[in-house]
Amino acid sequence: MSRFVDRVTVHVTAGNGGHGCASIHREKFKPLGGPDGGNGGNGGSVILEVDPQAHTLLDFHFRPHLKATNGKPGEGGNREGKSGQDLVLKVPDGTVVLDTHGRLLADLVGAGTTFDAAQGGRGGLGNAALVSKARKAPGFALLGEEGQTRDLVLELKSVADVGLVGFPSAGKSSLVSVLSAAKPKIADYPFTTLAPNLGVVSAGETTFTVADVPGLIPGASTGRGLGLDFLRHLERCAVLVHVVDCATLEPGRDPISDVDALEAELAAYQPALAADTGLGELSSRPRVVVLNKADVPDAEELAEMVRTEFEDRGWPVFVISAVAHTGLRELTFALAKLVDQDRAERGTPVARRPVIRPIAIDESGFEVVADPDQPGGFIVRGPRPERWIKQTQFDNDEAVGYLADRLNRLGVEQELVKQGAQPGCPVTIGDVCFDWEPTLGTIDDVPVTGRGTDIRLERNERVGAAERRRQHDVRRGLASDDDEDDE
């Protein structure tokens, strides 16, 4: 059976970028072909897109873990890796995107509106893209970045012109069924409606939508009776209609006290998107009072008794019977008039862009702070140093030297000296901790050695071509281990 889901938590993961390729062009009669390693492909992103054909978040309820594809690594011959495919997720109109701390990230209203839920990782550069005046043939490439991983909360807020509010079993679903072609569930027990129902109503040349919000009870603004889940569907409604049960037999209830109780809940509820919808607080929206079930004996008489009370508040009052279909025409055209007035005040709607509130980050900056876990140590924070750490192959001395050059040009070494860092002190960047050596300088100050090596680094575990050749001759019996000692 179909289910209406209006709040889900999804775990989105973008694709990782492909690694760059370290390759040297090899061709007959061209021994110095130069580097030709291609760049890695970018990882695919996860994108939310509003689709008019989507009406619920049910798909995400059963499939909350979503991942885009990874980028392919680069190859020799200057061949770049294929980028990963973006994962486009269709969401209903009116979807709100929040992070796990409740901070609003995007308000998706309007067909085609998109939001980048997770950014794909950038592909690493191949050694052909790392050639410089100092490095003619780099023996390394940059690693691809990991894709962004986020936990997001998706909430659906119904997009309707008119919202029906009232106590359970007040006749809201019955009213929607007779005003429009919607077929909501109707029964003679409270809380029959567990999800909002949308109906399209035509009155002359005006067409508007009506939302049947599940029944509210006192304390709904604090979460009682799932009130918060229901009230958020009223945030985008331009007109609110109180549907009052004039035939209720419950003790202590009457039309005036029912409306006053619901008004208190509407005033207490604080819409999170008041600034984005431009409609203001719920308490300031136009009101219409519908006194329902006038076909029941004594109900019409009670409705006439309380009509004056509501009219004195400046609210239009209509006495109807959803079952007998009486008073519906007047109500329909009155709602159409209010909707037309609201549309005229707000002007012609334009295609909305997503409301995004990114956290300000200085991409070019960094900071050096003392490490609380290691005496005399320091931590370097910043998007660029942390990204460079993830791109470095630490088993390649030349790649480590290239990282040192980048950090030096950024000013990290100068800031460490300013902070009082001593040679050999532990410095942590991202997930990597190393001993700081301030005497590295830059690549322009030292001669360039073989591929994959850097003379500024004491350690060099990479076996050169001459050593590999000598070991091969030893295995074949053409040389002995003593030959190296004799040299």
Coordinates of C-alpha atoms in Angstrom, one line a residue:
M1 CA 0.0 0.0 0.0
S2 CA 1.3 3.5 -0.8
R3 CA 2.6 5.5 2.1
F4 CA 3.1 9.2 2.5
V5 CA 6.6 10.1 3.9
D6 CA 7.4 13.7 4.5
R7 CA 10.6 13.5 6.6
V8 CA 13.6 11.3 6.0
T9 CA 17.3 11.2 6.8
V10 CA 19.5 10.4 3.8
H11 CA 23.2 9.6 3.7
V12 CA 24.7 10.9 0.5
T13 CA 28.2 10.2 -0.8
A14 CA 29.7 11.8 -3.9
G15 CA 32.2 9.9 -6.1
N16 CA 35.9 10.0 -5.5
G17 CA 38.2 11.7 -8.1
G18 CA 40.5 9.4 -10.1
H19 CA 44.2 9.4 -9.5
G20 CA 46.6 11.1 -11.9
C21 CA 49.0 9.0 -13.9
A22 CA 52.8 9.2 -13.8
S23 CA 53.9 8.1 -17.2
I24 CA 56.9 8.8 -19.6
H25 CA 56.3 8.7 -23.3
R26 CA 58.1 5.7 -24.8
E27 CA 58.6 5.4 -28.5
K28 CA 61.3 4.0 -30.8
F29 CA 64.0 6.5 -31.6
K30 CA 62.5 8.9 -29.0
P31 CA 64.3 8.1 -25.7
L32 CA 63.3 11.4 -24.2
G33 CA 59.6 11.5 -25.0
G34 CA 58.7 13.5 -21.8
P35 CA 56.0 13.0 -19.3
D36 CA 52.5 12.1 -20.7
G37 CA 50.5 11.0 -17.7
G38 CA 46.9 12.1 -17.9
N39 CA 44.7 13.7 -15.2
G40 CA 42.1 11.6 -13.3
G41 CA 38.4 12.2 -13.8
N42 CA 36.2 14.1 -11.4
G43 CA 33.9 12.1 -9.1
G44 CA 30.2 12.4 -9.7
S45 CA 28.1 14.7 -7.5
V46 CA 24.8 14.0 -5.7
I47 CA 22.1 16.5 -6.9
L48 CA 18.6 17.1 -5.6
E49 CA 16.1 18.2 -8.3
V50 CA 12.5 19.2 -8.0
D51 CA 10.2 17.0 -10.1
P52 CA 6.5 17.8 -10.4
Q53 CA 5.8 14.1 -10.7
A54 CA 7.2 13.3 -7.3
H55 CA 4.8 13.7 -4.4
T56 CA 6.4 11.9 -1.4
L57 CA 9.8 11.1 0.0
L58 CA 8.9 7.4 0.1
D59 CA 11.8 6.3 -2.1
F60 CA 14.4 7.8 0.2
H61 CA 12.7 6.1 3.2
F62 CA 13.5 2.6 1.8
R63 CA 16.8 3.7 0.1
P64 CA 18.6 6.2 2.4
H65 CA 22.2 5.4 1.3
L66 CA 22.9 7.1 -2.0
K67 CA 26.3 7.2 -3.8
A68 CA 27.5 8.7 -7.1
T69 CA 30.1 6.9 -9.2
N70 CA 33.9 7.5 -8.9
G71 CA 36.1 9.1 -11.6
K72 CA 38.5 6.9 -13.5
P73 CA 42.3 7.3 -13.1
G74 CA 44.3 8.9 -15.8
E75 CA 46.4 6.9 -18.3
G76 CA 49.6 7.3 -20.3
G77 CA 49.5 9.1 -23.6
N78 CA 47.9 12.1 -22.1
R79 CA 44.6 10.3 -21.7
E80 CA 42.4 11.7 -19.0
G81 CA 40.2 9.5 -16.9
K82 CA 36.4 9.5 -17.4
S83 CA 34.5 11.6 -14.9
G84 CA 31.9 9.9 -12.7
Q85 CA 28.3 10.3 -13.5
D86 CA 26.2 12.7 -11.3
L87 CA 23.4 11.1 -9.3
V88 CA 20.3 13.2 -9.7
L89 CA 17.6 12.5 -7.1
K90 CA 14.0 13.6 -7.8
V91 CA 12.3 15.3 -4.9
P92 CA 8.8 16.8 -4.5
D93 CA 8.1 20.5 -4.8
G94 CA 8.4 22.2 -1.4
T95 CA 11.3 20.0 -0.1
V96 CA 13.5 21.6 2.5
V97 CA 17.1 20.4 3.0
L98 CA 18.6 20.6 6.6
D99 CA 21.8 19.3 8.0
T100 CA 21.9 17.1 11.1
H101 CA 22.2 20.2 13.3
G102 CA 18.9 21.6 11.9
R103 CA 20.6 24.4 9.9
L104 CA 18.7 25.2 6.7
L105 CA 20.7 24.5 3.6
A106 CA 18.1 24.9 0.8
D107 CA 14.5 25.4 0.1
L108 CA 13.5 23.7 -3.1
V109 CA 10.5 25.3 -4.7
G110 CA 9.7 25.3 -8.4
A111 CA 10.1 22.6 -11.0
G112 CA 13.7 22.1 -12.0
T113 CA 15.2 23.7 -8.9
T114 CA 18.4 21.9 -8.0
F115 CA 20.8 21.7 -5.0
D116 CA 24.2 20.1 -4.8
A117 CA 23.8 17.7 -1.9
A118 CA 27.4 16.3 -2.1
Q119 CA 30.2 17.6 -4.2
G120 CA 32.3 15.1 -6.2
G121 CA 36.0 14.9 -5.6
R122 CA 38.4 16.5 -8.1
G123 CA 40.6 14.2 -10.1
G124 CA 44.3 14.3 -9.4
L125 CA 46.7 15.9 -11.9
G126 CA 49.0 13.6 -14.0
N127 CA 52.7 14.3 -14.2
A128 CA 52.2 16.0 -17.6
A129 CA 50.3 18.7 -15.9
L130 CA 53.0 19.1 -13.2
V131 CA 55.8 20.0 -15.5
S132 CA 57.6 23.2 -14.6
K133 CA 60.9 24.9 -15.3
A134 CA 62.4 23.1 -12.3
R135 CA 60.7 19.7 -12.8
K136 CA 61.1 18.7 -16.5
A137 CA 59.9 15.1 -16.0
P138 CA 58.0 14.7 -12.6
G139 CA 58.1 11.1 -11.4
F140 CA 54.8 11.4 -9.5
A141 CA 51.2 12.4 -9.9
L142 CA 48.6 13.7 -7.5
L143 CA 46.0 11.5 -6.0
G144 CA 42.3 12.1 -6.6
E145 CA 40.2 13.8 -3.8
E146 CA 37.6 11.9 -1.9
G147 CA 34.0 12.8 -2.6
Q148 CA 32.0 14.7 0.0
T149 CA 29.9 12.6 2.5
R150 CA 27.0 14.2 4.2
D151 CA 23.9 13.3 6.3
L152 CA 20.9 15.4 5.3
V153 CA 17.4 15.7 6.6
L154 CA 14.7 16.2 3.9
E155 CA 11.4 17.7 5.0
L156 CA 8.4 18.1 2.7
K157 CA 6.2 21.2 3.2
S158 CA 3.1 21.1 1.1
V159 CA 2.8 23.8 -1.5
A160 CA -0.9 24.9 -1.5
D161 CA -2.9 28.1 -1.7
V162 CA -5.4 27.2 1.0
G163 CA -4.9 25.1 4.2
L164 CA -7.7 23.5 6.1
V165 CA -7.2 23.3 9.9
G166 CA -9.4 21.9 12.5
F167 CA -9.9 19.3 15.2
P168 CA -9.9 15.6 14.2
S169 CA -13.2 14.5 12.6
A170 CA -14.2 18.1 11.8
G171 CA -14.9 17.2 8.2
K172 CA -11.7 18.5 6.4
S173 CA -11.2 15.4 4.3
S174 CA -14.9 15.4 3.3
L175 CA -14.7 19.1 2.3
V176 CA -11.6 18.4 0.1
S177 CA -13.4 15.5 -1.6
V178 CA -16.4 17.6 -2.5
L179 CA -14.5 20.7 -3.6
S180 CA -12.0 18.8 -5.8
A181 CA -11.4 15.4 -7.4
A182 CA -9.2 14.2 -4.5
K183 CA -10.3 11.0 -2.8
P184 CA -8.9 11.1 0.7
K185 CA -9.7 8.5 3.3
I186 CA -12.9 9.3 5.2
A187 CA -14.1 7.5 8.3
D188 CA -16.1 8.2 11.5
Y189 CA -13.1 8.0 13.9
P190 CA -10.5 10.6 14.9
F191 CA -7.1 10.9 13.1
T192 CA -8.4 9.2 10.0
T193 CA -6.1 11.4 8.0
L194 CA -2.4 10.7 8.7
A195 CA -0.9 12.6 5.8
P196 CA -1.9 15.9 4.0
N197 CA -4.2 15.6 1.0
L198 CA -3.9 18.0 -1.9
G199 CA -6.9 18.9 -4.1
V200 CA -7.2 21.2 -7.1
V201 CA -10.3 23.5 -7.1
S202 CA -11.6 25.6 -10.0
A203 CA -13.8 28.6 -9.4
G204 CA -14.5 30.5 -12.6
E205 CA -11.2 31.5 -14.1
T206 CA -9.3 30.9 -10.9
T207 CA -7.7 27.6 -10.1
F208 CA -6.1 27.0 -6.7
T209 CA -4.9 24.1 -4.5
V210 CA -6.3 23.1 -1.1
A211 CA -4.4 21.1 1.5
D212 CA -6.2 19.0 4.1
V213 CA -3.9 19.0 7.1
P214 CA -4.4 16.1 9.6
G215 CA -6.3 17.0 12.7
L216 CA -4.7 19.3 15.3
I217 CA -5.3 19.2 19.1
P218 CA -4.2 21.6 21.9
G219 CA -0.4 21.3 22.4
A220 CA 0.2 20.7 18.7
S221 CA 2.8 23.5 18.6
T222 CA 4.9 21.7 21.2
G223 CA 4.7 18.3 19.3
R224 CA 1.6 16.8 20.9
G225 CA -0.2 14.5 18.6
L226 CA 2.4 14.9 15.9
G227 CA 1.4 18.5 15.7
L228 CA 4.8 19.8 14.5
D229 CA 4.7 17.3 11.6
F230 CA 1.3 18.6 10.6
L231 CA 1.8 22.3 11.2
R232 CA 4.8 22.6 8.9
H233 CA 2.5 21.8 6.0
L234 CA 0.7 25.1 6.6
E235 CA 3.8 27.3 6.3
R236 CA 3.3 27.9 2.5
C237 CA -0.5 28.3 2.6
A238 CA -1.6 31.9 1.8
V239 CA -5.1 31.4 3.3
L240 CA -6.1 29.4 6.4
V241 CA -9.6 27.9 6.8
H242 CA -10.9 26.9 10.2
V243 CA -13.2 23.8 9.6
V244 CA -15.4 23.6 12.7
D245 CA -17.6 20.7 13.7
C246 CA -20.9 22.1 14.8
A247 CA -22.3 18.7 15.6
T248 CA -19.7 17.5 18.1
L249 CA -21.0 15.7 21.2
E250 CA -17.8 15.9 23.2
P251 CA -18.2 17.7 26.5
G252 CA -16.4 21.0 26.9
R253 CA -16.2 21.7 23.2
D254 CA -18.0 24.3 21.1
P255 CA -17.1 26.2 17.9
I256 CA -15.7 29.2 19.6
S257 CA -13.4 27.3 22.0
D258 CA -12.2 25.0 19.2
V259 CA -11.2 28.0 17.0
D260 CA -9.6 29.8 20.0
A261 CA -7.6 26.6 20.9
L262 CA -6.3 26.3 17.3
E263 CA -5.5 30.0 17.1
A264 CA -3.3 29.6 20.1
E265 CA -1.4 26.8 18.5
L266 CA -1.0 28.7 15.3
A267 CA 0.4 31.7 17.2
A268 CA 2.8 29.6 19.2
Y269 CA 4.2 27.8 16.1
Q270 CA 7.2 29.5 14.6
P271 CA 7.6 28.8 10.9
A272 CA 11.2 28.1 10.0
L273 CA 10.8 29.4 6.5
A274 CA 8.9 32.6 7.2
A275 CA 11.6 34.7 5.6
D276 CA 11.8 32.5 2.5
T277 CA 8.1 32.2 1.7
G278 CA 7.4 35.9 2.3
L279 CA 4.0 35.0 3.9
G280 CA 4.9 36.0 7.5
E281 CA 3.7 34.4 10.6
L282 CA 0.8 31.9 10.6
S283 CA -1.2 34.2 12.9
S284 CA -1.1 37.0 10.2
R285 CA -2.6 35.0 7.3
P286 CA -6.1 35.6 6.1
R287 CA -8.7 33.5 7.9
V288 CA -12.0 31.9 6.8
V289 CA -14.3 30.1 9.2
V290 CA -16.3 27.1 7.9
L291 CA -19.1 25.9 10.2
N292 CA -19.5 22.3 9.0
K293 CA -22.2 19.6 9.4
A294 CA -25.1 21.9 9.2
D295 CA -27.3 19.0 8.0
V296 CA -27.2 17.5 11.5
P297 CA -30.2 18.5 13.7
D298 CA -29.4 21.5 16.0
A299 CA -26.0 22.0 14.3
E300 CA -27.3 24.7 11.9
E301 CA -28.9 26.5 14.9
L302 CA -25.6 26.4 16.8
A303 CA -23.8 27.7 13.7
E304 CA -26.1 30.8 13.4
M305 CA -25.6 31.5 17.1
V306 CA -21.7 31.7 16.8
R307 CA -21.6 33.3 13.4
T308 CA -21.7 36.8 14.8
E309 CA -18.7 36.1 17.1
F310 CA -16.5 35.2 14.2
E311 CA -17.7 38.0 12.0
D312 CA -16.9 40.5 14.7
R313 CA -13.2 39.4 14.4
G314 CA -13.3 40.3 10.7
W315 CA -13.4 36.7 9.4
P316 CA -15.7 35.5 6.6
V317 CA -18.1 32.8 7.9
F318 CA -19.7 30.1 5.8
V319 CA -22.2 27.5 7.1
I320 CA -22.0 24.4 4.9
S321 CA -22.6 20.7 4.9
A322 CA -20.0 18.7 3.0
V323 CA -22.3 15.7 3.0
A324 CA -25.4 17.5 1.7
H325 CA -23.3 19.7 -0.6
T326 CA -24.9 22.9 0.7
G327 CA -23.0 26.3 0.9
L328 CA -20.1 25.0 -1.2
R329 CA -20.4 27.4 -4.2
E330 CA -20.3 30.5 -2.0
L331 CA -17.3 29.1 -0.1
T332 CA -15.4 28.2 -3.3
F333 CA -15.7 31.6 -4.9
A334 CA -14.8 33.4 -1.6
L335 CA -11.6 31.3 -1.4
A336 CA -10.8 32.0 -5.0
K337 CA -11.2 35.8 -4.3
L338 CA -8.8 35.6 -1.4
V339 CA -6.3 33.6 -3.4
D340 CA -6.5 36.1 -6.3
Q341 CA -5.9 39.0 -3.9
D342 CA -2.8 37.2 -2.4
R343 CA -1.4 36.5 -5.9
A344 CA -1.9 40.1 -6.9
E345 CA -0.1 41.4 -3.9
R346 CA 2.8 39.1 -4.4
G347 CA 3.0 39.7 -8.1
T348 CA 3.6 37.2 -10.9
P349 CA 5.5 34.2 -9.5
V350 CA 9.0 33.7 -11.1
A351 CA 11.1 30.6 -11.2
R352 CA 12.7 30.3 -7.8
R353 CA 16.3 29.6 -7.3
P354 CA 17.4 27.4 -4.3
V355 CA 17.9 29.3 -1.1
I356 CA 21.4 28.3 -0.1
R357 CA 23.3 29.4 3.0
P358 CA 26.8 28.1 2.7
I359 CA 29.3 28.4 5.6
A360 CA 31.9 31.1 4.8
I361 CA 35.3 29.5 4.2
D362 CA 38.5 31.4 3.3
E363 CA 39.9 29.0 0.6
S364 CA 43.3 30.7 0.5
G365 CA 43.8 31.0 4.3
F366 CA 45.2 28.7 6.9
E367 CA 46.0 28.8 10.6
V368 CA 48.7 27.3 12.8
V369 CA 47.8 26.4 16.4
A370 CA 49.5 24.5 19.1
D371 CA 48.8 20.8 19.4
P372 CA 47.1 20.1 22.7
D373 CA 48.0 16.3 22.5
Q374 CA 51.7 16.7 21.7
P375 CA 53.9 19.0 23.6
G376 CA 55.8 21.3 21.3
G377 CA 53.7 20.2 18.3
F378 CA 51.6 22.2 16.0
I379 CA 48.4 21.7 13.9
V380 CA 48.0 23.4 10.5
R381 CA 44.4 23.9 9.5
G382 CA 43.1 25.1 6.2
P383 CA 41.2 23.8 3.1
R384 CA 44.3 24.0 0.8
P385 CA 46.9 22.4 3.1
E386 CA 44.5 19.6 4.0
R387 CA 43.6 19.0 0.4
W388 CA 47.2 18.9 -0.6
I389 CA 47.9 16.3 2.1
K390 CA 45.2 14.0 0.6
Q391 CA 46.7 14.4 -2.9
T392 CA 50.2 13.4 -1.9
Q393 CA 51.8 10.0 -2.4
F394 CA 54.0 9.7 0.7
D395 CA 55.9 6.7 -0.6
N396 CA 57.3 8.9 -3.3
D397 CA 60.1 11.3 -2.2
E398 CA 59.6 13.6 -5.1
A399 CA 55.9 13.9 -4.3
V400 CA 56.8 14.8 -0.7
G401 CA 59.2 17.4 -1.9
Y402 CA 56.5 18.9 -4.1
L403 CA 54.2 19.1 -1.1
A404 CA 56.9 20.9 0.9
D405 CA 57.3 23.4 -2.0
R406 CA 53.6 24.1 -2.0
L407 CA 53.4 24.6 1.8
N408 CA 56.4 26.8 1.7
R409 CA 54.9 29.0 -1.1
L410 CA 51.7 29.3 0.9
G411 CA 53.6 30.6 3.9
V412 CA 53.2 27.6 6.3
E413 CA 56.9 27.3 7.1
Q414 CA 57.2 31.0 7.8
E415 CA 54.2 30.9 10.1
L416 CA 55.7 27.8 11.9
V417 CA 58.9 29.8 12.6
K418 CA 56.8 32.7 13.8
Q419 CA 55.0 30.4 16.2
G420 CA 58.3 29.2 17.6
A421 CA 58.4 25.8 16.0
Q422 CA 61.7 23.9 16.5
P423 CA 63.3 21.5 14.0
G424 CA 62.0 18.0 14.4
C425 CA 58.8 19.1 16.2
P426 CA 55.6 17.1 15.2
V427 CA 53.4 19.0 12.8
T428 CA 49.9 17.6 11.9
I429 CA 48.0 18.5 8.7
G430 CA 44.8 16.6 8.2
D431 CA 45.3 13.0 9.1
V432 CA 49.1 13.1 8.6
C433 CA 51.7 13.9 11.3
F434 CA 55.4 14.4 10.4
D435 CA 58.6 15.8 11.8
W436 CA 59.2 19.3 10.6
E437 CA 62.5 20.1 8.9
P438 CA 62.8 23.8 8.1
T439 CA 66.0 23.4 6.0
L440 CA 64.2 22.0 3.0
G441 CA 64.0 25.3 1.1
T442 CA 62.6 25.1 -2.4
I443 CA 63.2 23.0 -5.5
D444 CA 64.9 26.0 -7.2
D445 CA 67.7 26.0 -4.6
V446 CA 68.8 22.3 -5.0
P447 CA 69.7 20.2 -8.0
V448 CA 67.1 17.9 -9.4
T449 CA 67.8 14.1 -9.0
G450 CA 66.2 11.0 -10.5
R451 CA 62.5 10.5 -11.0
G452 CA 60.7 9.8 -7.7
T453 CA 63.6 11.1 -5.6
D454 CA 64.4 14.4 -3.8
I455 CA 67.9 15.1 -2.6
R456 CA 66.5 17.2 0.2
L457 CA 65.0 14.2 1.9
E458 CA 67.4 11.9 3.7
R459 CA 65.4 8.8 3.3
N460 CA 65.2 7.3 -0.2
E461 CA 63.8 3.8 -0.3
R462 CA 63.2 3.9 -4.0
V463 CA 65.5 1.4 -6.0
G464 CA 67.2 3.1 -9.0
A465 CA 67.6 1.5 -12.4
A466 CA 71.3 0.8 -11.9
E467 CA 70.6 -1.1 -8.7
R468 CA 67.7 -3.1 -10.3
R469 CA 70.1 -4.0 -13.1
R470 CA 72.8 -5.2 -10.7
Q471 CA 70.3 -7.3 -8.7
H472 CA 69.1 -8.9 -12.0
D473 CA 72.7 -9.8 -12.9
V474 CA 73.2 -11.3 -9.5
R475 CA 70.2 -13.5 -9.8
R476 CA 71.4 -14.7 -13.2
G477 CA 74.9 -15.4 -11.9
L478 CA 76.5 -12.7 -14.0
A479 CA 77.6 -10.7 -11.0
S480 CA 78.1 -11.2 -7.3
D481 CA 77.3 -9.2 -4.2
D482 CA 81.0 -8.6 -3.7
D483 CA 81.1 -6.5 -6.9
E484 CA 79.4 -3.6 -5.2
D485 CA 81.9 -3.7 -2.3
D486 CA 84.8 -3.6 -4.8
E487 CA 83.4 -0.5 -6.4

